[in-house]
PDB file of C-alpha atoms in Angstrom:
ATOM      1  CA  MET A  74     -53.977-105.607  17.178  1.00  0.00           C
ATOM      2  CA  ASN A  75     -52.955-102.186  18.372  1.00  0.00           C
ATOM      3  CA  LYS A  76     -48.607-100.930  17.429  1.00  0.00           C
ATOM      4  CA  ASP A  77     -46.878 -98.820  18.786  1.00  0.00           C
ATOM      5  CA  ILE A  78     -47.056 -95.556  17.517  1.00  0.00           C
ATOM      6  CA  PHE A  79     -43.081 -95.475  16.827  1.00  0.00           C
ATOM      7  CA  LYS A  80     -42.998 -98.887  15.735  1.00  0.00           C
ATOM      8  CA  LYS A  81     -45.187 -98.318  13.340  1.00  0.00           C
ATOM      9  CA  ASP A  82     -43.273 -98.113   9.661  1.00  0.00           C
ATOM     10  CA  ILE A  83     -43.555 -96.001   6.457  1.00  0.00           C
ATOM     11  CA  LYS A  84     -46.524 -98.385   5.540  1.00  0.00           C
ATOM     12  CA  ASP A  85     -48.385 -98.512   8.647  1.00  0.00           C
ATOM     13  CA  ILE A  86     -48.783 -95.079   7.902  1.00  0.00           C
ATOM     14  CA  PHE A  87     -49.964 -95.029   4.536  1.00  0.00           C
ATOM     15  CA  LYS A  88     -52.450 -97.174   5.215  1.00  0.00           C
ATOM     16  CA  MET A  89     -53.823 -95.246   8.608  1.00  0.00           C
ATOM     17  CA  GLU A  90     -57.258 -93.911   8.165  1.00  0.00           C
ATOM     18  CA  VAL A  91     -57.681 -90.144   7.175  1.00  0.00           C
ATOM     19  CA  SER A  92     -60.446 -88.270   9.044  1.00  0.00           C
ATOM     20  CA  LEU A  93     -61.593 -84.730   8.984  1.00  0.00           C
ATOM     21  CA  LYS A  94     -60.853 -84.122  12.216  1.00  0.00           C
ATOM     22  CA  GLY A  95     -57.406 -84.798  11.962  1.00  0.00           C
ATOM     23  CA  VAL A  96     -56.701 -82.785   8.968  1.00  0.00           C
ATOM     24  CA  LEU A  97     -58.254 -79.703  10.773  1.00  0.00           C
ATOM     25  CA  ILE A  98     -55.963 -79.901  13.271  1.00  0.00           C
ATOM     26  CA  LYS A  99     -52.580 -80.904  11.046  1.00  0.00           C
ATOM     27  CA  VAL A 100     -53.789 -77.166   9.210  1.00  0.00           C
ATOM     28  CA  ILE A 101     -54.648 -75.090  12.117  1.00  0.00           C
ATOM     29  CA  ILE A 102     -50.803 -76.158  13.618  1.00  0.00           C
ATOM     30  CA  LEU A 103     -49.205 -74.634  10.079  1.00  0.00           C
ATOM     31  CA  LEU A 104     -51.260 -71.768  10.489  1.00  0.00           C
ATOM     32  CA  SER A 105     -49.730 -71.423  14.072  1.00  0.00           C
ATOM     33  CA  ILE A 106     -46.500 -72.214  12.748  1.00  0.00           C
ATOM     34  CA  LEU A 107     -46.904 -69.434   9.892  1.00  0.00           C
ATOM     35  CA  SER A 108     -48.694 -66.669  12.218  1.00  0.00           C
ATOM     36  CA  TYR A 109     -45.495 -66.797  14.938  1.00  0.00           C
ATOM     37  CA  GLY A 110     -43.396 -66.833  11.891  1.00  0.00           C
ATOM     38  CA  TYR A 111     -44.640 -63.634  10.156  1.00  0.00           C
ATOM     39  CA  PHE A 112     -45.504 -61.348  13.452  1.00  0.00           C
ATOM     40  CA  GLY A 113     -43.274 -62.768  15.963  1.00  0.00           C
ATOM     41  CA  LEU A 114     -40.540 -63.596  14.526  1.00  0.00           C
ATOM     42  CA  TYR A 115     -40.046 -61.552  10.839  1.00  0.00           C
ATOM     43  CA  PRO A 116     -40.650 -58.214  13.280  1.00  0.00           C
ATOM     44  CA  GLN A 117     -37.837 -59.053  15.413  1.00  0.00           C
ATOM     45  CA  TYR A 118     -35.635 -59.607  12.123  1.00  0.00           C
ATOM     46  CA  GLN A 119     -36.549 -56.260  10.782  1.00  0.00           C
ATOM     47  CA  LYS A 120     -35.288 -54.880  14.164  1.00  0.00           C
ATOM     48  CA  TYR A 121     -31.886 -56.526  13.914  1.00  0.00           C
ATOM     49  CA  ILE A 122     -31.422 -55.953  10.468  1.00  0.00           C
ATOM     50  CA  VAL A 123     -32.439 -52.032  11.270  1.00  0.00           C
ATOM     51  CA  THR A 124     -29.992 -52.002  14.693  1.00  0.00           C
ATOM     52  CA  LYS A 125     -27.623 -53.719  12.438  1.00  0.00           C
ATOM     53  CA  ASN A 126     -27.176 -50.518   9.512  1.00  0.00           C
ATOM     54  CA  SER A 127     -27.277 -48.090  12.567  1.00  0.00           C
ATOM     55  CA  VAL A 128     -24.105 -49.874  14.367  1.00  0.00           C
ATOM     56  CA  LYS A 129     -22.624 -50.298  10.728  1.00  0.00           C
ATOM     57  CA  GLN A 130     -22.920 -46.591  10.380  1.00  0.00           C
ATOM     58  CA  ALA A 131     -22.365 -44.944  13.579  1.00  0.00           C
ATOM     59  CA  THR A 132     -19.311 -47.205  13.921  1.00  0.00           C
ATOM     60  CA  GLU A 133     -18.396 -45.508  10.688  1.00  0.00           C
ATOM     61  CA  LYS A 134     -19.031 -42.359  12.052  1.00  0.00           C
ATOM     62  CA  LEU A 135     -16.711 -43.415  15.318  1.00  0.00           C
ATOM     63  CA  ASN A 136     -14.006 -44.419  13.228  1.00  0.00           C
ATOM     64  CA  ILE A 137     -14.337 -40.710  11.301  1.00  0.00           C
ATOM     65  CA  TYR A 138     -14.414 -39.067  14.985  1.00  0.00           C
ATOM     66  CA  LYS A 139     -10.696 -40.919  15.534  1.00  0.00           C
ATOM     67  CA  GLU A 140      -9.557 -39.663  12.904  1.00  0.00           C
ATOM     68  CA  LYS A 141     -10.078 -36.099  13.064  1.00  0.00           C
ATOM     69  CA  THR A 142      -9.336 -36.626  16.594  1.00  0.00           C
ATOM     70  CA  ALA A 143      -5.924 -37.599  15.686  1.00  0.00           C
ATOM     71  CA  LEU A 144      -5.497 -35.018  13.411  1.00  0.00           C
ATOM     72  CA  MET A 145      -6.409 -32.270  16.507  1.00  0.00           C
ATOM     73  CA  PRO A 146      -2.924 -31.829  17.067  1.00  0.00           C
ATOM     74  CA  LYS A 147      -2.699 -30.736  14.008  1.00  0.00           C
ATOM     75  CA  TYR A 148      -5.539 -28.411  13.765  1.00  0.00           C
ATOM     76  CA  GLU A 149      -4.286 -26.820  17.265  1.00  0.00           C
ATOM     77  CA  LYS A 150      -1.103 -25.119  15.747  1.00  0.00           C
ATOM     78  CA  GLN A 151      -3.239 -24.428  12.381  1.00  0.00           C
ATOM     79  CA  LEU A 152      -5.206 -22.145  14.936  1.00  0.00           C
ATOM     80  CA  GLU A 153      -2.146 -20.971  16.757  1.00  0.00           C
ATOM     81  CA  GLU A 154      -0.115 -20.232  13.774  1.00  0.00           C
ATOM     82  CA  VAL A 155      -3.547 -17.770  12.501  1.00  0.00           C
ATOM     83  CA  GLU A 156      -3.960 -16.621  16.022  1.00  0.00           C
ATOM     84  CA  SER A 157      -0.280 -15.167  15.380  1.00  0.00           C
ATOM     85  CA  GLU A 158      -0.632 -13.499  12.267  1.00  0.00           C
ATOM     86  CA  LEU A 159      -3.782 -12.697  13.224  1.00  0.00           C
ATOM     87  CA  LYS A 160      -2.062 -10.955  15.778  1.00  0.00           C
ATOM     88  CA  GLU A 161       0.247  -9.564  13.688  1.00  0.00           C
ATOM     89  CA  LYS A 162      -2.034  -7.622  10.944  1.00  0.00           C
ATOM     90  CA  SER A 163      -4.130  -5.814  13.824  1.00  0.00           C
ATOM     91  CA  LYS A 164      -0.310  -4.460  14.553  1.00  0.00           C
ATOM     92  CA  ASN A 165      -0.461  -3.207  11.559  1.00  0.00           C
ATOM     93  CA  LEU A 166      -4.111  -2.054  10.819  1.00  0.00           C
ATOM     94  CA  LEU A 167      -3.816   0.226  13.742  1.00  0.00           C
ATOM     95  CA  TYR A 168      -0.529   1.912  12.689  1.00  0.00           C
ATOM     96  CA  ASP A 169      -2.524   2.417   8.754  1.00  0.00           C
ATOM     97  CA  MET A 170      -4.920   4.055  10.900  1.00  0.00           C
ATOM     98  CA  GLN A 171      -2.304   5.818  12.444  1.00  0.00           C
ATOM     99  CA  ASP A 172      -0.440   7.294   9.587  1.00  0.00           C
ATOM    100  CA  GLY A 173      -4.342   8.102   8.573  1.00  0.00           C
ATOM    101  CA  LEU A 174      -4.858   9.871  12.183  1.00  0.00           C
ATOM    102  CA  PHE A 175      -1.074  12.297  11.233  1.00  0.00           C
ATOM    103  CA  LEU A 176      -2.976  12.776   7.845  1.00  0.00           C
ATOM    104  CA  ILE A 177      -6.269  14.071   9.351  1.00  0.00           C
ATOM    105  CA  GLY A 178      -3.488  15.776  11.777  1.00  0.00           C
ATOM    106  CA  LEU A 179      -1.921  17.748   9.490  1.00  0.00           C
ATOM    107  CA  ASP A 180      -5.047  18.217   7.590  1.00  0.00           C
ATOM    108  CA  LYS A 181      -6.215  20.511  11.063  1.00  0.00           C
ATOM    109  CA  LYS A 182      -2.870  22.191  11.048  1.00  0.00           C
ATOM    110  CA  MET A 183      -3.318  23.372   7.557  1.00  0.00           C
ATOM    111  CA  LYS A 184      -6.459  24.702   8.589  1.00  0.00           C
ATOM    112  CA  ALA A 185      -5.718  26.496  10.791  1.00  0.00           C
ATOM    113  CA  TYR A 186      -2.655  28.268   9.734  1.00  0.00           C
ATOM    114  CA  ASN A 187      -4.668  28.595   6.853  1.00  0.00           C
ATOM    115  CA  ILE A 188      -2.549  27.322   3.616  1.00  0.00           C
ATOM    116  CA  ASP A 189      -3.709  25.836   1.310  1.00  0.00           C
ATOM    117  CA  LEU A 190      -2.363  22.246  -0.066  1.00  0.00           C
ATOM    118  CA  THR A 191      -1.542  22.634  -4.167  1.00  0.00           C
ATOM    119  CA  SER A 192      -0.631  19.317  -4.589  1.00  0.00           C
ATOM    120  CA  TYR A 193       0.158  15.605  -2.745  1.00  0.00           C
ATOM    121  CA  ASP A 194       1.992  13.194  -4.205  1.00  0.00           C
ATOM    122  CA  VAL A 195       2.484   9.435  -2.661  1.00  0.00           C
ATOM    123  CA  GLY A 196       6.215   7.469  -4.020  1.00  0.00           C
ATOM    124  CA  ASN A 197       6.045   3.924  -3.467  1.00  0.00           C
ATOM    125  CA  VAL A 198       6.096   2.023  -1.133  1.00  0.00           C
ATOM    126  CA  ARG A 199       9.339   0.470   0.641  1.00  0.00           C
ATOM    127  CA  GLU A 200       9.761  -2.511   2.953  1.00  0.00           C
ATOM    128  CA  TYR A 201      11.515  -2.465   5.966  1.00  0.00           C
ATOM    129  CA  GLU A 202      12.877  -5.152   8.202  1.00  0.00           C
ATOM    130  CA  HIS A 203      10.277  -4.147  10.985  1.00  0.00           C
ATOM    131  CA  PHE A 204       8.158  -1.424   9.116  1.00  0.00           C
ATOM    132  CA  TYR A 205       7.457   0.483   5.936  1.00  0.00           C
ATOM    133  CA  GLY A 206       8.458   3.875   4.234  1.00  0.00           C
ATOM    134  CA  VAL A 207       5.945   5.649   2.314  1.00  0.00           C
ATOM    135  CA  SER A 208       7.469   8.138   0.730  1.00  0.00           C
ATOM    136  CA  THR A 209       5.562  11.537  -0.188  1.00  0.00           C
ATOM    137  CA  THR A 210       5.061  15.025  -1.383  1.00  0.00           C
ATOM    138  CA  ILE A 211       2.470  17.856  -0.514  1.00  0.00           C
ATOM    139  CA  SER A 212       2.404  21.877  -2.011  1.00  0.00           C
ATOM    140  CA  VAL A 213       1.848  24.516   0.443  1.00  0.00           C
ATOM    141  CA  ARG A 214       0.654  27.723  -0.018  1.00  0.00           C
ATOM    142  CA  GLY A 215       0.362  30.285   2.301  1.00  0.00           C
ATOM    143  CA  ASP A 216       1.701  33.413   4.725  1.00  0.00           C
ATOM    144  CA  TYR A 217       5.612  32.181   5.744  1.00  0.00           C
ATOM    145  CA  ARG A 218       5.645  32.442   9.029  1.00  0.00           C
ATOM    146  CA  ASN A 219       3.112  29.805   9.173  1.00  0.00           C
ATOM    147  CA  VAL A 220       4.641  27.998   6.071  1.00  0.00           C
ATOM    148  CA  LYS A 221       7.104  27.689   8.905  1.00  0.00           C
ATOM    149  CA  LYS A 222       4.899  26.072  11.988  1.00  0.00           C
ATOM    150  CA  LEU A 223       3.888  23.702   9.159  1.00  0.00           C
ATOM    151  CA  MET A 224       7.810  22.598   9.146  1.00  0.00           C
ATOM    152  CA  ALA A 225       7.914  22.111  12.780  1.00  0.00           C
ATOM    153  CA  TYR A 226       4.671  20.226  13.363  1.00  0.00           C
ATOM    154  CA  LEU A 227       6.449  17.545  10.021  1.00  0.00           C
ATOM    155  CA  GLU A 228       9.388  18.001  12.263  1.00  0.00           C
ATOM    156  CA  GLU A 229       8.077  17.031  15.468  1.00  0.00           C
ATOM    157  CA  GLN A 230       6.155  13.739  14.320  1.00  0.00           C
ATOM    158  CA  LYS A 231       9.451  11.813  15.313  1.00  0.00           C
ATOM    159  CA  ASN A 232       8.259   7.801  14.633  1.00  0.00           C
ATOM    160  CA  VAL A 233       5.705   8.828  11.902  1.00  0.00           C
ATOM    161  CA  THR A 234       7.661  11.469   8.699  1.00  0.00           C
ATOM    162  CA  GLN A 235      11.337  11.903   8.265  1.00  0.00           C
ATOM    163  CA  ILE A 236      11.685  15.136   5.804  1.00  0.00           C
ATOM    164  CA  LEU A 237      13.950  14.814   3.029  1.00  0.00           C
ATOM    165  CA  ASP A 238      13.926  18.497   1.792  1.00  0.00           C
ATOM    166  CA  TYR A 239      11.824  20.934   1.360  1.00  0.00           C
ATOM    167  CA  THR A 240      11.741  23.999  -1.025  1.00  0.00           C
ATOM    168  CA  MET A 241       9.995  27.272  -0.561  1.00  0.00           C
ATOM    169  CA  THR A 242       9.212  30.748  -3.281  1.00  0.00           C
ATOM    170  CA  SER A 243       8.002  33.597  -3.371  1.00  0.00           C
ATOM    171  CA  TYR A 244       4.720  33.507  -4.772  1.00  0.00           C
ATOM    172  CA  ILE A 245       3.540  36.355  -7.192  1.00  0.00           C
ATOM    173  CA  GLU A 246       0.192  36.698  -8.215  1.00  0.00           C
ATOM    174  CA  PRO A 247       0.068  37.548 -11.718  1.00  0.00           C
ATOM    175  CA  GLU A 248      -1.426  40.246 -11.225  1.00  0.00           C
ATOM    176  CA  LYS A 249       1.715  41.456  -9.112  1.00  0.00           C
ATOM    177  CA  GLU A 250       3.922  40.315 -12.923  1.00  0.00           C
ATOM    178  CA  GLU A 251       1.604  42.508 -14.702  1.00  0.00           C
ATOM    179  CA  GLU A 252       2.021  45.550 -11.957  1.00  0.00           C
ATOM    180  CA  GLU A 253       6.131  45.186 -11.788  1.00  0.00           C
ATOM    181  CA  THR A 254       6.551  44.497 -15.591  1.00  0.00           C
ATOM    182  CA  THR A 255       4.757  48.276 -15.768  1.00  0.00           C
ATOM    183  CA  ASN A 256       7.105  49.767 -13.114  1.00  0.00           C
ATOM    184  CA  ASN A 257      10.367  48.853 -15.044  1.00  0.00           C
ATOM    185  CA  LYS A 258       8.916  51.032 -17.696  1.00  0.00           C
ATOM    186  CA  ASP A 259       8.340  53.487 -15.071  1.00  0.00           C
ATOM    187  CA  LEU A 260      10.948  53.449 -14.423  1.00  0.00           C
ATOM    188  CA  ILE A 261      13.425  53.437 -17.219  1.00  0.00           C
ATOM    189  CA  LYS A 262      11.493  56.669 -18.141  1.00  0.00           C
ATOM    190  CA  ASN A 263      12.209  58.259 -14.701  1.00  0.00           C
ATOM    191  CA  VAL A 264      16.041  58.200 -14.475  1.00  0.00           C
ATOM    192  CA  ASN A 265      17.130  60.986 -12.479  1.00  0.00           C
ATOM    193  CA  ILE A 266      18.889  63.274 -15.994  1.00  0.00           C
ATOM    194  CA  ASN A 267      18.913  67.004 -16.362  1.00  0.00           C
ATOM    195  CA  LYS A 268      20.883  69.204 -17.785  1.00  0.00           C
ATOM    196  CA  ASP A 269      24.825  68.865 -16.554  1.00  0.00           C
ATOM    197  CA  THR A 270      24.373  65.004 -17.641  1.00  0.00           C
ATOM    198  CA  LYS A 271      27.075  63.882 -19.983  1.00  0.00           C
ATOM    199  CA  ILE A 272      26.024  62.138 -22.791  1.00  0.00           C
ATOM    200  CA  TYR A 273      27.914  60.251 -25.872  1.00  0.00           C
ATOM    201  CA  TRP A 274      27.072  61.121 -29.700  1.00  0.00           C
ATOM    202  CA  VAL A 275      28.978  59.187 -33.137  1.00  0.00           C
ATOM    203  CA  GLU A 276      28.626  62.386 -35.879  1.00  0.00           C
ATOM    204  CA  GLY A 277      26.400  61.991 -37.477  1.00  0.00           C
ATOM    205  CA  GLU A 278      23.620  60.582 -35.721  1.00  0.00           C
ATOM    206  CA  ASN A 279      20.764  61.578 -33.697  1.00  0.00           C
ATOM    207  CA  LYS A 280      21.038  59.732 -30.530  1.00  0.00           C
ATOM    208  CA  TRP A 281      22.336  60.794 -27.205  1.00  0.00           C
ATOM    209  CA  HIS A 282      24.627  57.108 -24.946  1.00  0.00           C
ATOM    210  CA  LEU A 283      24.726  58.045 -21.465  1.00  0.00           C
ATOM    211  CA  TYR A 284      28.348  55.795 -21.821  1.00  0.00           C
ATOM    212  CA  LYS A 285      30.835  56.194 -24.299  1.00  0.00           C
ATOM    213  CA  ASP A 286      31.001  52.053 -23.824  1.00  0.00           C
ATOM    214  CA  CYS A 287      27.807  51.601 -25.150  1.00  0.00           C
ATOM    215  CA  PRO A 288      27.126  48.016 -27.156  1.00  0.00           C
ATOM    216  CA  LEU A 289      25.103  50.460 -29.964  1.00  0.00           C
ATOM    217  CA  ILE A 290      28.805  51.973 -30.298  1.00  0.00           C
ATOM    218  CA  LYS A 291      30.815  50.582 -32.890  1.00  0.00           C
ATOM    219  CA  GLU A 292      34.733  50.136 -32.439  1.00  0.00           C
ATOM    220  CA  GLY A 293      36.246  53.059 -33.562  1.00  0.00           C
ATOM    221  CA  GLU A 294      33.975  54.900 -34.187  1.00  0.00           C
ATOM    222  CA  ILE A 295      34.660  59.367 -32.976  1.00  0.00           C
ATOM    223  CA  LEU A 296      32.314  59.802 -30.492  1.00  0.00           C
ATOM    224  CA  LYS A 297      31.343  63.912 -29.687  1.00  0.00           C
ATOM    225  CA  ASN A 298      30.976  64.562 -26.128  1.00  0.00           C
ATOM    226  CA  ASP A 299      28.464  67.594 -24.020  1.00  0.00           C
ATOM    227  CA  LYS A 300      26.243  68.538 -21.390  1.00  0.00           C
ATOM    228  CA  LEU A 301      23.082  67.530 -22.696  1.00  0.00           C
ATOM    229  CA  LEU A 302      21.518  71.075 -21.671  1.00  0.00           C
ATOM    230  CA  ASP A 303      18.382  71.348 -23.863  1.00  0.00           C
ATOM    231  CA  ARG A 304      19.053  68.598 -25.965  1.00  0.00           C
ATOM    232  CA  SER A 305      15.770  65.805 -26.401  1.00  0.00           C
ATOM    233  CA  THR A 306      15.359  63.250 -24.162  1.00  0.00           C
ATOM    234  CA  SER A 307      13.601  61.257 -26.766  1.00  0.00           C
ATOM    235  CA  TYR A 308      16.977  60.853 -28.416  1.00  0.00           C
ATOM    236  CA  LEU A 309      18.521  59.116 -25.315  1.00  0.00           C
ATOM    237  CA  CYS A 310      19.938  55.727 -26.150  1.00  0.00           C
ATOM    238  CA  ASN A 311      17.451  53.114 -24.335  1.00  0.00           C
ATOM    239  CA  THR A 312      20.466  50.270 -23.765  1.00  0.00           C
ATOM    240  CA  CYS A 313      22.026  53.157 -21.616  1.00  0.00           C
ATOM    241  CA  VAL A 314      18.464  54.519 -19.662  1.00  0.00           C
ATOM    242  CA  LEU A 315      17.978  51.057 -19.187  1.00  0.00           C
ATOM    243  CA  ARG A 316      21.335  50.699 -17.832  1.00  0.00           C
ATOM    244  CA  ALA A 317      20.886  53.399 -15.099  1.00  0.00           C
ATOM    245  CA  ALA A 318      18.440  52.787 -14.015  1.00  0.00           C
ATOM    246  CA  THR A 319      19.123  49.239 -13.117  1.00  0.00           C
ATOM    247  CA  GLU A 320      22.363  51.292 -11.260  1.00  0.00           C
ATOM    248  CA  LYS A 321      20.419  53.560  -9.962  1.00  0.00           C
ATOM    249  CA  GLU A 322      18.529  50.666  -7.950  1.00  0.00           C
ATOM    250  CA  ALA A 323      21.603  48.333  -7.086  1.00  0.00           C
ATOM    251  CA  LYS A 324      23.099  51.418  -4.860  1.00  0.00           C
ATOM    252  CA  LYS A 325      19.621  51.920  -2.800  1.00  0.00           C
ATOM    253  CA  GLU A 326      20.273  51.206   0.352  1.00  0.00           C
ATOM    254  CA  VAL A 327      19.469  46.851   0.417  1.00  0.00           C
ATOM    255  CA  VAL A 328      17.172  46.065   2.742  1.00  0.00           C
ATOM    256  CA  ALA A 329      17.015  42.805   4.748  1.00  0.00           C
ATOM    257  CA  PRO A 330      13.184  40.794   3.273  1.00  0.00           C
ATOM    258  CA  LYS A 331      11.442  40.339   6.119  1.00  0.00           C
ATOM    259  CA  ALA A 332       9.875  37.696   7.365  1.00  0.00           C
ATOM    260  CA  GLU A 333       6.332  37.790   5.957  1.00  0.00           C
ATOM    261  CA  GLY A 334       4.677  37.136   2.724  1.00  0.00           C
ATOM    262  CA  VAL A 335       2.807  34.330   0.800  1.00  0.00           C
ATOM    263  CA  VAL A 336       5.212  31.276  -0.115  1.00  0.00           C
ATOM    264  CA  ASP A 337       5.325  27.932  -2.112  1.00  0.00           C
ATOM    265  CA  ALA A 338       6.371  25.707  -0.519  1.00  0.00           C
ATOM    266  CA  THR A 339       6.717  21.803  -0.881  1.00  0.00           C
ATOM    267  CA  PHE A 340       7.893  19.276   1.376  1.00  0.00           C
ATOM    268  CA  LYS A 341       9.174  15.319   0.624  1.00  0.00           C
ATOM    269  CA  PHE A 342       9.082  13.507   3.538  1.00  0.00           C
ATOM    270  CA  ILE A 343       8.155  10.011   4.958  1.00  0.00           C
ATOM    271  CA  MET A 344       5.643   8.088   6.342  1.00  0.00           C
ATOM    272  CA  TYR A 345       6.859   4.900   8.393  1.00  0.00           C
ATOM    273  CA  THR A 346       5.186   2.944  10.601  1.00  0.00           C
ATOM    274  CA  LYS A 347       6.983   0.793  13.435  1.00  0.00           C
ATOM    275  CA  GLU A 348       7.264  -0.897  16.489  1.00  0.00           C
ATOM    276  CA  ASN A 349       6.040   1.222  19.344  1.00  0.00           C
ATOM    277  CA  THR A 350       4.472   3.842  17.785  1.00  0.00           C
ATOM    278  CA  THR A 351       3.704   7.268  19.567  1.00  0.00           C
ATOM    279  CA  MET A 352       2.020  10.100  17.946  1.00  0.00           C
ATOM    280  CA  ILE A 353       0.480  12.866  19.729  1.00  0.00           C
ATOM    281  CA  LEU A 354      -2.020  14.533  17.276  1.00  0.00           C
ATOM    282  CA  ASP A 355      -4.362  17.724  18.204  1.00  0.00           C
ATOM    283  CA  THR A 356      -7.283  15.869  16.923  1.00  0.00           C
ATOM    284  CA  ASP A 357     -11.275  15.442  17.336  1.00  0.00           C
ATOM    285  CA  ASN A 358     -12.885  12.467  19.410  1.00  0.00           C
ATOM    286  CA  PRO A 359     -13.005   9.528  16.190  1.00  0.00           C
ATOM    287  CA  SER A 360     -16.083   9.536  17.402  1.00  0.00           C
ATOM    288  CA  SER A 361     -17.547  12.811  16.073  1.00  0.00           C
ATOM    289  CA  TRP A 362     -15.604  12.263  12.504  1.00  0.00           C
ATOM    290  CA  ARG A 363     -18.325  13.235   9.736  1.00  0.00           C
ATOM    291  CA  PRO A 364     -18.292  10.442   7.455  1.00  0.00           C
ATOM    292  CA  GLY A 365     -20.139   9.824   4.156  1.00  0.00           C
ATOM    293  CA  LYS A 366     -19.061  12.212   1.905  1.00  0.00           C
ATOM    294  CA  TYR A 367     -16.924  14.366   3.563  1.00  0.00           C
ATOM    295  CA  ASN A 368     -12.996  14.247   2.523  1.00  0.00           C
ATOM    296  CA  PRO A 369     -10.934  15.065   5.570  1.00  0.00           C
ATOM    297  CA  PHE A 370      -7.268  15.365   2.612  1.00  0.00           C
ATOM    298  CA  LYS A 371      -9.971  17.895   0.572  1.00  0.00           C
ATOM    299  CA  SER A 372      -8.015  21.013  -0.079  1.00  0.00           C
ATOM    300  CA  SER A 373      -8.177  23.988   2.811  1.00  0.00           C
ATOM    301  CA  ALA A 374      -9.959  26.602   2.373  1.00  0.00           C
ATOM    302  CA  LYS A 375      -8.951  30.397   1.622  1.00  0.00           C
TER     303      LYS A 375
END
């Protein structure tokens, strides 16, 4: 008598006969379940893990972007400050370029006037509220009239230079100094002394003085005087002859010196920059300036 399968107890199950066909069916069902799990569910699980990690990374990036976005106003403010600073620095760079143009213009003027630069000295930089000042001293040598023109050129640079002091002296070449020494000796020899020139001497000495107050005559000594007559001029007192020559030169007509000749001049001035700097220079087009070893500030050659 067959019992309902759902009404069988555990004992009835073990009492059932096991057939080969039933075992194969069970094995096939088990393999199907395992295959579905490995080839169907496991790839989906892997995709899930990858997607989960991607979502995690995207979330982290999103949080970073949110933080950066929150800092954008701060970065924008810093950018504005940098742009403002760059603008101010650009102005200073422009002024520095204009100072350089002034020096190039000065060199061109010196070449045009045939003036030599003998020395150039730059002092300390002084900072003011709206500009910088650089103390500068230059020494030049050239014709007096051209040096005066150069001085006028410096004075015209109202927004670039301010002349504080200057000196100007005559330049005498070494050869001319030797010539002047020789001329002084000749002058002593050529004093206008003749037979009627009155002389003084101390009794017992063979030295003729042209002045009774000659410092070589001791106080209290008895002097004699007479005309030179035929006495030798080789015994004339050199001190008296030099004094006579000096007085003779002093009596000559004084002639006002001409505004010419080579002079040494030193100018001390301040180069400075400030807002709205205006400068007009007789300079070439910057594109035509020679780069490399060419030095526009070298001494001008006559």
